mmCIF file of C-alpha atoms and ligand atoms in Angstrom:
data_model
loop_
_atom_site.group_PDB
_atom_site.id
_atom_site.type_symbol
_atom_site.label_atom_id
_atom_site.label_comp_id
_atom_site.label_asym_id
_atom_site.label_seq_id
_atom_site.Cartn_x
_atom_site.Cartn_y
_atom_site.Cartn_z
ATOM 1 C CA UNK X 1 6.880 25.319 13.977
ATOM 2 C CA UNK X 2 8.925 23.646 11.274
ATOM 3 C CA UNK X 3 9.112 19.900 11.192
ATOM 4 C CA UNK X 4 11.554 17.674 9.348
ATOM 5 C CA UNK X 5 9.818 14.715 7.816
ATOM 6 C CA UNK X 6 12.022 11.766 6.974
ATOM 7 C CA UNK X 7 15.566 11.505 8.306
ATOM 8 C CA UNK X 8 18.011 11.773 5.469
ATOM 9 C CA UNK X 9 18.815 13.308 2.140
ATOM 10 C CA UNK X 10 15.376 13.370 0.563
ATOM 11 C CA UNK X 11 13.700 14.781 3.680
ATOM 12 C CA UNK X 12 11.283 17.621 3.107
ATOM 13 C CA UNK X 13 10.794 20.653 5.300
ATOM 14 C CA UNK X 14 7.134 21.159 6.018
ATOM 15 C CA UNK X 15 4.987 23.232 8.295
ATOM 16 C CA UNK X 16 3.570 21.534 11.340
ATOM 17 C CA UNK X 17 -0.019 22.677 11.134
ATOM 18 C CA UNK X 18 -2.015 20.483 13.483
ATOM 19 C CA UNK X 19 -1.893 19.132 17.004
ATOM 20 C CA UNK X 20 -2.135 15.440 16.269
ATOM 21 C CA UNK X 21 -3.801 13.213 18.830
ATOM 22 C CA UNK X 22 -2.367 9.677 19.056
ATOM 23 C CA UNK X 23 -4.869 7.119 20.343
ATOM 24 C CA UNK X 24 -3.757 3.564 21.150
ATOM 25 C CA UNK X 25 -6.425 0.901 20.682
ATOM 26 C CA UNK X 26 -6.660 -2.861 21.091
ATOM 27 C CA UNK X 27 -7.467 -4.180 17.636
ATOM 28 C CA UNK X 28 -9.423 -7.164 18.935
ATOM 29 C CA UNK X 29 -11.448 -5.166 21.465
ATOM 30 C CA UNK X 30 -11.200 -1.455 20.660
ATOM 31 C CA UNK X 31 -12.479 1.056 23.202
ATOM 32 C CA UNK X 32 -15.663 2.267 21.496
ATOM 33 C CA UNK X 33 -15.759 5.504 23.462
ATOM 34 C CA UNK X 34 -12.337 6.519 22.116
ATOM 35 C CA UNK X 35 -13.322 5.361 18.629
ATOM 36 C CA UNK X 36 -16.434 7.537 18.981
ATOM 37 C CA UNK X 37 -14.131 10.568 19.356
ATOM 38 C CA UNK X 38 -12.364 9.564 16.129
ATOM 39 C CA UNK X 39 -15.695 9.097 14.345
ATOM 40 C CA UNK X 40 -16.724 12.581 15.456
ATOM 41 C CA UNK X 41 -13.535 13.959 13.860
ATOM 42 C CA UNK X 42 -14.464 12.211 10.587
ATOM 43 C CA UNK X 43 -18.032 13.544 10.700
ATOM 44 C CA UNK X 44 -16.739 17.089 11.284
ATOM 45 C CA UNK X 45 -14.505 16.943 8.200
ATOM 46 C CA UNK X 46 -11.209 16.004 9.913
ATOM 47 C CA UNK X 47 -8.484 13.479 9.073
ATOM 48 C CA UNK X 48 -7.991 10.211 10.978
ATOM 49 C CA UNK X 49 -5.248 7.635 10.311
ATOM 50 C CA UNK X 50 -6.400 4.127 11.118
ATOM 51 C CA UNK X 51 -5.068 0.578 10.853
ATOM 52 C CA UNK X 52 -6.373 -1.931 8.323
ATOM 53 C CA UNK X 53 -5.159 -5.466 7.652
ATOM 54 C CA UNK X 54 -3.202 -4.259 4.580
ATOM 55 C CA UNK X 55 -1.562 -0.940 5.548
ATOM 56 C CA UNK X 56 -2.618 2.119 7.586
ATOM 57 C CA UNK X 57 -5.133 4.424 5.890
ATOM 58 C CA UNK X 58 -5.463 8.237 5.985
ATOM 59 C CA UNK X 59 -9.224 8.692 6.173
ATOM 60 C CA UNK X 60 -11.878 11.359 5.719
ATOM 61 C CA UNK X 61 -15.614 11.283 5.047
ATOM 62 C CA UNK X 62 -16.057 10.098 1.452
ATOM 63 C CA UNK X 63 -19.071 12.421 1.153
ATOM 64 C CA UNK X 64 -17.206 15.574 2.196
ATOM 65 C CA UNK X 65 -15.266 17.072 -0.764
ATOM 66 C CA UNK X 66 -13.377 19.587 1.409
ATOM 67 C CA UNK X 67 -12.238 16.868 3.814
ATOM 68 C CA UNK X 68 -11.153 14.700 0.879
ATOM 69 C CA UNK X 69 -9.087 17.601 -0.485
ATOM 70 C CA UNK X 70 -7.272 17.764 2.865
ATOM 71 C CA UNK X 71 -6.119 14.152 2.366
ATOM 72 C CA UNK X 72 -4.323 15.141 -0.838
ATOM 73 C CA UNK X 73 -2.706 18.119 0.929
ATOM 74 C CA UNK X 74 -1.574 16.127 3.977
ATOM 75 C CA UNK X 75 0.121 13.449 1.843
ATOM 76 C CA UNK X 76 1.325 15.623 -1.010
ATOM 77 C CA UNK X 77 -0.631 13.232 -3.252
ATOM 78 C CA UNK X 78 -0.918 14.023 -6.979
ATOM 79 C CA UNK X 79 -4.409 15.332 -7.737
ATOM 80 C CA UNK X 80 -5.167 12.644 -10.338
ATOM 81 C CA UNK X 81 -4.547 9.640 -8.083
ATOM 82 C CA UNK X 82 -7.969 8.417 -6.871
ATOM 83 C CA UNK X 83 -8.785 7.178 -3.363
ATOM 84 C CA UNK X 84 -10.335 3.935 -2.184
ATOM 85 C CA UNK X 85 -13.677 4.155 -0.369
ATOM 86 C CA UNK X 86 -13.878 1.967 2.736
ATOM 87 C CA UNK X 87 -17.194 0.489 3.829
ATOM 88 C CA UNK X 88 -18.374 -1.726 6.669
ATOM 89 C CA UNK X 89 -21.619 -3.134 5.266
ATOM 90 C CA UNK X 90 -23.834 -3.628 2.212
ATOM 91 C CA UNK X 91 -25.844 -0.500 2.926
ATOM 92 C CA UNK X 92 -22.796 1.732 2.411
ATOM 93 C CA UNK X 93 -21.889 -0.280 -0.689
ATOM 94 C CA UNK X 94 -25.228 0.748 -2.192
ATOM 95 C CA UNK X 95 -24.526 4.380 -1.353
ATOM 96 C CA UNK X 96 -21.283 4.500 -3.340
ATOM 97 C CA UNK X 97 -21.803 2.059 -6.214
ATOM 98 C CA UNK X 98 -24.368 2.474 -8.988
ATOM 99 C CA UNK X 99 -23.384 -0.621 -11.021
ATOM 100 C CA UNK X 100 -26.056 -3.240 -11.675
ATOM 101 C CA UNK X 101 -26.433 -6.511 -13.561
ATOM 102 C CA UNK X 102 -23.184 -8.355 -14.213
ATOM 103 C CA UNK X 103 -21.251 -5.939 -11.963
ATOM 104 C CA UNK X 104 -23.529 -6.643 -9.008
ATOM 105 C CA UNK X 105 -23.176 -10.355 -9.565
ATOM 106 C CA UNK X 106 -19.397 -10.065 -9.523
ATOM 107 C CA UNK X 107 -19.420 -7.888 -6.404
ATOM 108 C CA UNK X 108 -21.637 -10.396 -4.606
ATOM 109 C CA UNK X 109 -19.473 -13.390 -5.517
ATOM 110 C CA UNK X 110 -16.210 -11.634 -4.685
ATOM 111 C CA UNK X 111 -17.543 -10.073 -1.468
ATOM 112 C CA UNK X 112 -18.759 -13.441 -0.220
ATOM 113 C CA UNK X 113 -15.307 -14.863 -0.694
ATOM 114 C CA UNK X 114 -12.922 -11.994 0.083
ATOM 115 C CA UNK X 115 -14.711 -9.316 2.170
ATOM 116 C CA UNK X 116 -13.846 -8.237 4.691
ATOM 117 C CA UNK X 117 -10.364 -8.523 3.219
ATOM 118 C CA UNK X 118 -7.571 -7.150 0.998
ATOM 119 C CA UNK X 119 -9.547 -6.737 -2.240
ATOM 120 C CA UNK X 120 -10.557 -3.374 -3.748
ATOM 121 C CA UNK X 121 -13.168 -3.539 -6.500
ATOM 122 C CA UNK X 122 -13.353 -0.816 -9.152
ATOM 123 C CA UNK X 123 -17.063 -0.408 -9.968
ATOM 124 C CA UNK X 124 -19.404 2.246 -11.386
ATOM 125 C CA UNK X 125 -19.490 5.305 -9.149
ATOM 126 C CA UNK X 126 -22.727 6.598 -7.666
ATOM 127 C CA UNK X 127 -23.045 10.387 -8.151
ATOM 128 C CA UNK X 128 -23.240 10.684 -4.344
ATOM 129 C CA UNK X 129 -19.468 10.096 -4.299
ATOM 130 C CA UNK X 130 -17.837 13.450 -5.053
ATOM 131 C CA UNK X 131 -15.438 13.898 -7.993
ATOM 132 C CA UNK X 132 -12.640 14.606 -5.509
ATOM 133 C CA UNK X 133 -12.606 10.971 -4.362
ATOM 134 C CA UNK X 134 -12.313 9.431 -7.818
ATOM 135 C CA UNK X 135 -10.503 12.351 -9.451
ATOM 136 C CA UNK X 136 -13.341 12.676 -11.921
ATOM 137 C CA UNK X 137 -13.320 9.030 -13.054
ATOM 138 C CA UNK X 138 -16.759 7.448 -13.615
ATOM 139 C CA UNK X 139 -15.660 4.578 -11.356
ATOM 140 C CA UNK X 140 -14.905 4.193 -7.654
ATOM 141 C CA UNK X 141 -12.600 1.830 -5.739
ATOM 142 C CA UNK X 142 -14.435 0.078 -2.882
ATOM 143 C CA UNK X 143 -13.132 -2.117 -0.083
ATOM 144 C CA UNK X 144 -14.327 -3.622 3.200
ATOM 145 C CA UNK X 145 -11.256 -3.900 5.470
ATOM 146 C CA UNK X 146 -10.696 -6.899 7.721
ATOM 147 C CA UNK X 147 -9.804 -4.964 10.851
ATOM 148 C CA UNK X 148 -12.119 -4.371 13.771
ATOM 149 C CA UNK X 149 -10.863 -0.838 14.463
ATOM 150 C CA UNK X 150 -11.336 0.187 10.825
ATOM 151 C CA UNK X 151 -14.841 -1.243 10.542
ATOM 152 C CA UNK X 152 -16.021 0.168 13.882
ATOM 153 C CA UNK X 153 -14.649 3.573 12.880
ATOM 154 C CA UNK X 154 -16.653 3.473 9.636
ATOM 155 C CA UNK X 155 -19.764 2.243 11.440
ATOM 156 C CA UNK X 156 -19.594 4.932 14.149
ATOM 157 C CA UNK X 157 -18.864 7.653 11.572
ATOM 158 C CA UNK X 158 -22.014 6.714 9.682
ATOM 159 C CA UNK X 159 -20.344 7.465 6.327
ATOM 160 C CA UNK X 160 -18.018 5.582 3.968
ATOM 161 C CA UNK X 161 -14.405 6.627 4.559
ATOM 162 C CA UNK X 162 -12.166 7.608 1.637
ATOM 163 C CA UNK X 163 -8.569 6.692 2.390
ATOM 164 C CA UNK X 164 -5.256 6.239 0.618
ATOM 165 C CA UNK X 165 -2.287 4.766 2.470
ATOM 166 C CA UNK X 166 -1.178 6.929 5.411
ATOM 167 C CA UNK X 167 2.308 7.812 4.147
ATOM 168 C CA UNK X 168 3.822 10.850 2.498
ATOM 169 C CA UNK X 169 3.347 10.456 -1.233
ATOM 170 C CA UNK X 170 6.131 8.362 -2.793
ATOM 171 C CA UNK X 171 7.273 6.786 0.487
ATOM 172 C CA UNK X 172 6.751 3.135 1.404
ATOM 173 C CA UNK X 173 3.243 2.538 2.770
ATOM 174 C CA UNK X 174 2.951 2.331 6.558
ATOM 175 C CA UNK X 175 2.554 -1.171 7.984
ATOM 176 C CA UNK X 176 2.970 0.018 11.596
ATOM 177 C CA UNK X 177 1.753 3.071 13.563
ATOM 178 C CA UNK X 178 5.327 4.339 14.008
ATOM 179 C CA UNK X 179 5.579 4.701 10.201
ATOM 180 C CA UNK X 180 2.434 6.856 10.169
ATOM 181 C CA UNK X 181 3.729 8.988 13.029
ATOM 182 C CA UNK X 182 7.060 9.489 11.216
ATOM 183 C CA UNK X 183 5.299 10.694 8.051
ATOM 184 C CA UNK X 184 2.102 12.445 9.141
ATOM 185 C CA UNK X 185 2.387 13.670 12.747
ATOM 186 C CA UNK X 186 1.412 17.339 12.685
ATOM 187 C CA UNK X 187 -0.487 16.952 9.410
ATOM 188 C CA UNK X 188 -3.592 15.046 10.554
ATOM 189 C CA UNK X 189 -6.033 15.307 13.464
ATOM 190 C CA UNK X 190 -5.769 11.775 14.846
ATOM 191 C CA UNK X 191 -3.462 8.770 14.455
ATOM 192 C CA UNK X 192 -4.914 5.537 15.811
ATOM 193 C CA UNK X 193 -2.178 3.127 16.917
ATOM 194 C CA UNK X 194 -3.662 -0.332 16.428
ATOM 195 C CA UNK X 195 -0.440 -2.340 16.142
ATOM 196 C CA UNK X 196 1.159 -3.932 13.081
ATOM 197 C CA UNK X 197 -0.786 -4.679 9.892
ATOM 198 C CA UNK X 198 -1.159 -8.374 9.046
ATOM 199 C CA UNK X 199 -0.763 -8.291 5.265
ATOM 200 C CA UNK X 200 1.732 -5.413 5.042
ATOM 201 C CA UNK X 201 1.191 -4.461 1.364
ATOM 202 C CA UNK X 202 -1.771 -2.628 -0.168
ATOM 203 C CA UNK X 203 -4.941 -4.348 -1.353
ATOM 204 C CA UNK X 204 -5.360 -6.036 -4.708
ATOM 205 C CA UNK X 205 -7.122 -3.557 -7.023
ATOM 206 C CA UNK X 206 -9.513 -5.367 -9.374
ATOM 207 C CA UNK X 207 -11.426 -3.586 -12.138
ATOM 208 C CA UNK X 208 -14.734 -5.427 -12.493
ATOM 209 C CA UNK X 209 -16.290 -3.048 -15.037
ATOM 210 C CA UNK X 210 -14.787 -4.621 -18.172
ATOM 211 C CA UNK X 211 -15.523 -7.830 -20.059
ATOM 212 C CA UNK X 212 -12.680 -9.603 -18.276
ATOM 213 C CA UNK X 213 -12.014 -8.523 -14.674
ATOM 214 C CA UNK X 214 -8.496 -7.077 -14.557
ATOM 215 C CA UNK X 215 -6.054 -6.755 -11.672
ATOM 216 C CA UNK X 216 -4.656 -3.211 -11.781
ATOM 217 C CA UNK X 217 -2.496 -3.662 -8.698
ATOM 218 C CA UNK X 218 -1.479 -7.109 -7.414
ATOM 219 C CA UNK X 219 -1.975 -7.875 -3.703
ATOM 220 C CA UNK X 220 -2.703 -10.699 -1.287
ATOM 221 C CA UNK X 221 -5.829 -11.713 -3.258
ATOM 222 C CA UNK X 222 -4.221 -13.269 -6.335
ATOM 223 C CA UNK X 223 -5.215 -13.748 -9.975
ATOM 224 C CA UNK X 224 -5.748 -17.444 -9.199
ATOM 225 C CA UNK X 225 -8.188 -16.426 -6.424
ATOM 226 C CA UNK X 226 -10.153 -14.173 -8.782
ATOM 227 C CA UNK X 227 -10.355 -16.782 -11.542
ATOM 228 C CA UNK X 228 -11.498 -19.425 -9.040
ATOM 229 C CA UNK X 229 -14.451 -17.238 -8.007
ATOM 230 C CA UNK X 230 -15.405 -15.483 -11.280
ATOM 231 C CA UNK X 231 -14.241 -18.077 -13.804
ATOM 232 C CA UNK X 232 -12.091 -15.440 -15.535
ATOM 233 C CA UNK X 233 -9.624 -12.658 -14.867
ATOM 234 C CA UNK X 234 -6.374 -11.157 -16.073
ATOM 235 C CA UNK X 235 -3.275 -9.520 -14.684
ATOM 236 C CA UNK X 236 -2.013 -7.070 -17.329
ATOM 237 C CA UNK X 237 1.781 -6.580 -17.371
ATOM 238 C CA UNK X 238 2.287 -3.896 -14.743
ATOM 239 C CA UNK X 239 5.865 -3.273 -15.909
ATOM 240 C CA UNK X 240 4.586 -1.972 -19.240
ATOM 241 C CA UNK X 241 4.126 1.794 -19.395
ATOM 242 C CA UNK X 242 0.828 2.902 -21.006
ATOM 243 C CA UNK X 243 1.155 3.713 -24.719
ATOM 244 C CA UNK X 244 1.354 7.414 -25.717
ATOM 245 C CA UNK X 245 -2.034 9.060 -25.292
ATOM 246 C CA UNK X 246 -3.477 6.035 -23.475
ATOM 247 C CA UNK X 247 -4.903 6.787 -20.054
ATOM 248 C CA UNK X 248 -3.520 4.485 -17.344
ATOM 249 C CA UNK X 249 -6.293 2.275 -15.942
ATOM 250 C CA UNK X 250 -4.927 2.634 -12.434
ATOM 251 C CA UNK X 251 -3.723 6.239 -12.273
ATOM 252 C CA UNK X 252 -1.775 5.706 -9.063
ATOM 253 C CA UNK X 253 0.550 3.173 -10.598
ATOM 254 C CA UNK X 254 2.262 5.641 -12.886
ATOM 255 C CA UNK X 255 3.962 7.459 -10.019
ATOM 256 C CA UNK X 256 7.231 6.631 -8.312
ATOM 257 C CA UNK X 257 6.133 4.604 -5.365
ATOM 258 C CA UNK X 258 7.166 2.852 -2.252
ATOM 259 C CA UNK X 259 10.681 4.267 -2.349
ATOM 260 C CA UNK X 260 12.880 4.677 0.673
ATOM 261 C CA UNK X 261 15.455 7.489 0.677
ATOM 262 C CA UNK X 262 18.123 4.947 -0.274
ATOM 263 C CA UNK X 263 18.544 3.915 -3.912
ATOM 264 C CA UNK X 264 17.153 0.412 -4.494
ATOM 265 C CA UNK X 265 18.532 -2.086 -7.051
ATOM 266 C CA UNK X 266 16.634 -5.280 -7.737
ATOM 267 C CA UNK X 267 18.600 -8.450 -8.655
ATOM 268 C CA UNK X 268 16.674 -11.017 -10.652
ATOM 269 C CA UNK X 269 17.591 -14.466 -11.944
ATOM 270 C CA UNK X 270 16.457 -18.072 -11.917
ATOM 271 C CA UNK X 271 19.363 -19.307 -9.810
ATOM 272 C CA UNK X 272 19.026 -17.723 -6.359
ATOM 273 C CA UNK X 273 22.572 -18.748 -5.400
ATOM 274 C CA UNK X 274 23.928 -16.902 -8.466
ATOM 275 C CA UNK X 275 21.832 -13.844 -7.563
ATOM 276 C CA UNK X 276 23.282 -13.852 -4.041
ATOM 277 C CA UNK X 277 26.816 -14.233 -5.388
ATOM 278 C CA UNK X 278 26.341 -11.206 -7.651
ATOM 279 C CA UNK X 279 24.823 -9.116 -4.847
ATOM 280 C CA UNK X 280 27.736 -9.988 -2.520
ATOM 281 C CA UNK X 281 30.238 -8.982 -5.220
ATOM 282 C CA UNK X 282 28.487 -5.698 -6.048
ATOM 283 C CA UNK X 283 28.102 -4.914 -2.340
ATOM 284 C CA UNK X 284 31.884 -5.187 -1.908
ATOM 285 C CA UNK X 285 32.497 -2.864 -4.851
ATOM 286 C CA UNK X 286 29.997 -0.289 -3.615
ATOM 287 C CA UNK X 287 31.431 -0.398 -0.088
ATOM 288 C CA UNK X 288 34.935 0.141 -1.491
ATOM 289 C CA UNK X 289 33.656 3.263 -3.236
ATOM 290 C CA UNK X 290 32.462 4.581 0.137
ATOM 291 C CA UNK X 291 28.768 3.710 -0.051
ATOM 292 C CA UNK X 292 26.819 2.415 2.928
ATOM 293 C CA UNK X 293 25.290 -0.782 1.570
ATOM 294 C CA UNK X 294 22.107 -2.567 2.611
ATOM 295 C CA UNK X 295 21.041 -6.029 1.452
ATOM 296 C CA UNK X 296 17.431 -7.200 1.462
ATOM 297 C CA UNK X 297 17.240 -10.986 1.592
ATOM 298 C CA UNK X 298 15.258 -13.768 3.289
ATOM 299 C CA UNK X 299 15.876 -16.183 6.163
ATOM 300 C CA UNK X 300 17.274 -18.641 3.624
ATOM 301 C CA UNK X 301 19.806 -16.139 2.274
ATOM 302 C CA UNK X 302 20.940 -14.194 5.315
ATOM 303 C CA UNK X 303 23.965 -16.456 5.866
ATOM 304 C CA UNK X 304 25.263 -15.669 2.370
ATOM 305 C CA UNK X 305 26.238 -12.097 3.239
ATOM 306 C CA UNK X 306 28.776 -10.375 5.474
ATOM 307 C CA UNK X 307 26.583 -8.961 8.235
ATOM 308 C CA UNK X 308 29.464 -7.071 9.824
ATOM 309 C CA UNK X 309 30.190 -5.087 6.692
ATOM 310 C CA UNK X 310 26.661 -4.512 5.381
ATOM 311 C CA UNK X 311 23.200 -3.841 6.800
ATOM 312 C CA UNK X 312 21.575 -7.186 5.994
ATOM 313 C CA UNK X 313 17.828 -7.535 6.598
ATOM 314 C CA UNK X 314 15.657 -10.615 6.116
ATOM 315 C CA UNK X 315 12.111 -9.804 4.995
ATOM 316 C CA UNK X 316 10.798 -13.314 5.770
ATOM 317 C CA UNK X 317 10.923 -16.711 4.110
ATOM 318 C CA UNK X 318 11.000 -17.630 0.420
ATOM 319 C CA UNK X 319 8.806 -20.592 1.255
ATOM 320 C CA UNK X 320 5.956 -18.244 2.295
ATOM 321 C CA UNK X 321 5.947 -14.944 0.421
ATOM 322 C CA UNK X 322 3.182 -13.586 2.646
ATOM 323 C CA UNK X 323 5.899 -13.210 5.295
ATOM 324 C CA UNK X 324 7.933 -11.112 2.844
ATOM 325 C CA UNK X 325 4.889 -8.964 1.970
ATOM 326 C CA UNK X 326 4.293 -8.461 5.692
ATOM 327 C CA UNK X 327 7.800 -7.146 6.446
ATOM 328 C CA UNK X 328 8.779 -5.477 3.164
ATOM 329 C CA UNK X 329 7.873 -1.846 3.889
ATOM 330 C CA UNK X 330 9.170 -1.978 7.465
ATOM 331 C CA UNK X 331 12.484 -3.290 6.099
ATOM 332 C CA UNK X 332 12.722 -0.480 3.516
ATOM 333 C CA UNK X 333 12.162 2.083 6.257
ATOM 334 C CA UNK X 334 14.748 0.326 8.494
ATOM 335 C CA UNK X 335 17.397 0.779 5.784
ATOM 336 C CA UNK X 336 16.748 4.530 5.843
ATOM 337 C CA UNK X 337 16.986 4.575 9.602
ATOM 338 C CA UNK X 338 20.373 2.839 9.327
ATOM 339 C CA UNK X 339 21.538 5.578 6.925
ATOM 340 C CA UNK X 340 21.935 3.191 3.974
ATOM 341 C CA UNK X 341 22.882 4.704 0.577
ATOM 342 C CA UNK X 342 22.098 1.714 -1.663
ATOM 343 C CA UNK X 343 19.863 -1.306 -1.054
ATOM 344 C CA UNK X 344 20.562 -4.447 -3.086
ATOM 345 C CA UNK X 345 17.409 -6.574 -3.068
ATOM 346 C CA UNK X 346 16.805 -10.165 -4.145
ATOM 347 C CA UNK X 347 13.882 -10.706 -6.555
ATOM 348 C CA UNK X 348 11.102 -13.302 -6.150
ATOM 349 C CA UNK X 349 9.240 -15.610 -8.513
ATOM 350 C CA UNK X 350 6.299 -13.745 -10.026
ATOM 351 C CA UNK X 351 3.411 -15.944 -9.128
ATOM 352 C CA UNK X 352 0.701 -15.706 -6.459
ATOM 353 C CA UNK X 353 1.665 -13.197 -3.755
ATOM 354 C CA UNK X 354 5.087 -12.970 -5.464
ATOM 355 C CA UNK X 355 3.405 -10.623 -7.937
ATOM 356 C CA UNK X 356 2.495 -8.183 -5.159
ATOM 357 C CA UNK X 357 5.988 -8.290 -3.641
ATOM 358 C CA UNK X 358 7.730 -7.872 -7.019
ATOM 359 C CA UNK X 359 5.389 -5.058 -8.079
ATOM 360 C CA UNK X 360 6.335 -3.036 -4.966
ATOM 361 C CA UNK X 361 10.063 -3.855 -5.190
ATOM 362 C CA UNK X 362 10.121 -3.010 -8.897
ATOM 363 C CA UNK X 363 8.637 0.407 -8.177
ATOM 364 C CA UNK X 364 10.833 0.984 -5.123
ATOM 365 C CA UNK X 365 13.767 0.340 -7.481
ATOM 366 C CA UNK X 366 12.330 2.742 -10.064
ATOM 367 C CA UNK X 367 12.469 -0.114 -12.570
ATOM 368 C CA UNK X 368 16.218 -0.743 -11.994
ATOM 369 C CA UNK X 369 16.466 -4.526 -12.424
ATOM 370 C CA UNK X 370 19.818 -6.275 -12.772
ATOM 371 C CA UNK X 371 19.738 -9.666 -14.432
ATOM 372 C CA UNK X 372 22.032 -11.880 -12.397
ATOM 373 C CA UNK X 373 22.476 -15.296 -13.907
ATOM 374 C CA UNK X 374 20.136 -17.352 -16.077
ATOM 375 C CA UNK X 375 17.244 -15.535 -17.788
ATOM 376 C CA UNK X 376 13.890 -15.688 -16.038
ATOM 377 C CA UNK X 377 11.233 -13.877 -14.059
HETATM 378 P P1 AMP Z 1 -3.512 3.863 -2.172
HETATM 379 O O1 AMP Z 1 -4.777 4.056 -1.455
HETATM 380 O O2 AMP Z 1 -2.492 4.915 -1.903
HETATM 381 O O3 AMP Z 1 -2.984 2.497 -1.932
HETATM 382 O O4 AMP Z 1 -3.858 3.974 -3.720
HETATM 383 C C1 AMP Z 1 -5.100 3.529 -4.220
HETATM 384 C C2 AMP Z 1 -4.885 2.838 -5.533
HETATM 385 O O5 AMP Z 1 -6.142 2.442 -6.088
HETATM 386 C C3 AMP Z 1 -4.216 3.735 -6.552
HETATM 387 O O6 AMP Z 1 -3.218 3.009 -7.231
HETATM 388 C C4 AMP Z 1 -5.327 4.124 -7.492
HETATM 389 O O7 AMP Z 1 -4.892 4.397 -8.799
HETATM 390 C C5 AMP Z 1 -6.261 2.908 -7.424
HETATM 391 N N1 AMP Z 1 -7.659 3.344 -7.661
HETATM 392 C C6 AMP Z 1 -8.496 3.920 -6.803
HETATM 393 N N2 AMP Z 1 -9.671 4.245 -7.385
HETATM 394 C C7 AMP Z 1 -9.555 3.867 -8.660
HETATM 395 C C8 AMP Z 1 -10.420 3.936 -9.806
HETATM 396 N N3 AMP Z 1 -11.641 4.452 -9.724
HETATM 397 N N4 AMP Z 1 -9.964 3.443 -10.978
HETATM 398 C C9 AMP Z 1 -8.733 2.914 -11.071
HETATM 399 N N5 AMP Z 1 -7.866 2.819 -10.039
HETATM 400 C C10 AMP Z 1 -8.258 3.282 -8.854
HETATM 401 MG MG1 MG Z 2 -0.429 4.564 -1.370
#
């Protein structure tokens, strides 16, 4: 049977190939018998979508190359975009990571502070981890998620679980089970519904193999956090494309990402009031030309826009950007559901978690940034 995935112009027609089982679990006290069924699916080489505190993951046994290949097929993921390996304890860490010395020291310090939690460490890969997981790189991304369902699933499976985000490639990551169902129903064996994800954006990816630990993808664990624990760290400019011939350090970041069907334009500027004024003006113009306009703002800005004329969504509060991270992807998907053609989004200061939010918005906008008002950001 054919299945339409997505609901508007960029939807893709795909074959429904699997009967997907949806299992609802309490994330504080998951039913271990039901989780045992999911673990059995993992052990037998199947695909299970599961909640983590960042976003939902699309998991398979990290030691089963054929199962890992199925992840790439189910998502339509480019073959050179490596997966993160999820673990639940130190024993599994030793199975996947061969790094010693300074690397071990860094892992220990960071794990003590941030695991379980939204930090992925790029470390030397043990040969036990198949090429398919790391796309042939000598390194592997490792993370211990802070979600009971995820950790129990890994424990009961008895193997580390390789998992990217559980969305169709290019779409916003899923921060709720309904997003996973919309993208992957019929393409995976099981979807565990464990409620909304706390953080809402993907983990910080930190390469610990170099002289200075480098953040390849910003997330809820910030550069300041890393420097506090390791005494050093850097956040290379993620807006800069790699030079010709240079291999990107985080292969996944070169692809269009996180985009809803609607076109996204990002409005930046030091003076937030000026930014809002410009968005309101452009929204009018676009509406006059027949476009259905969406505006992504915060609680502080929602009163600045005509909510009758436009689809105006608040992603949270400027005073706590974790709230914006939490709601960002859900908001982008809501614009698609409302049939929006263009989303005009306010930018955020690029510090702390603001880096994670801006990184995702920048990519959702395909780099389309409009400078509204005084130079900055
Ligand atoms: P996703 O799981 O979809 O959020 O994507 C995982 C991210 O981690 C991608 O951006 C990858 O490029 C990055 N990643 C995973 N493994 C590695 C690795 N060994 N080296 C560099 N980046 C990695
Ligand atoms: Mg992803």
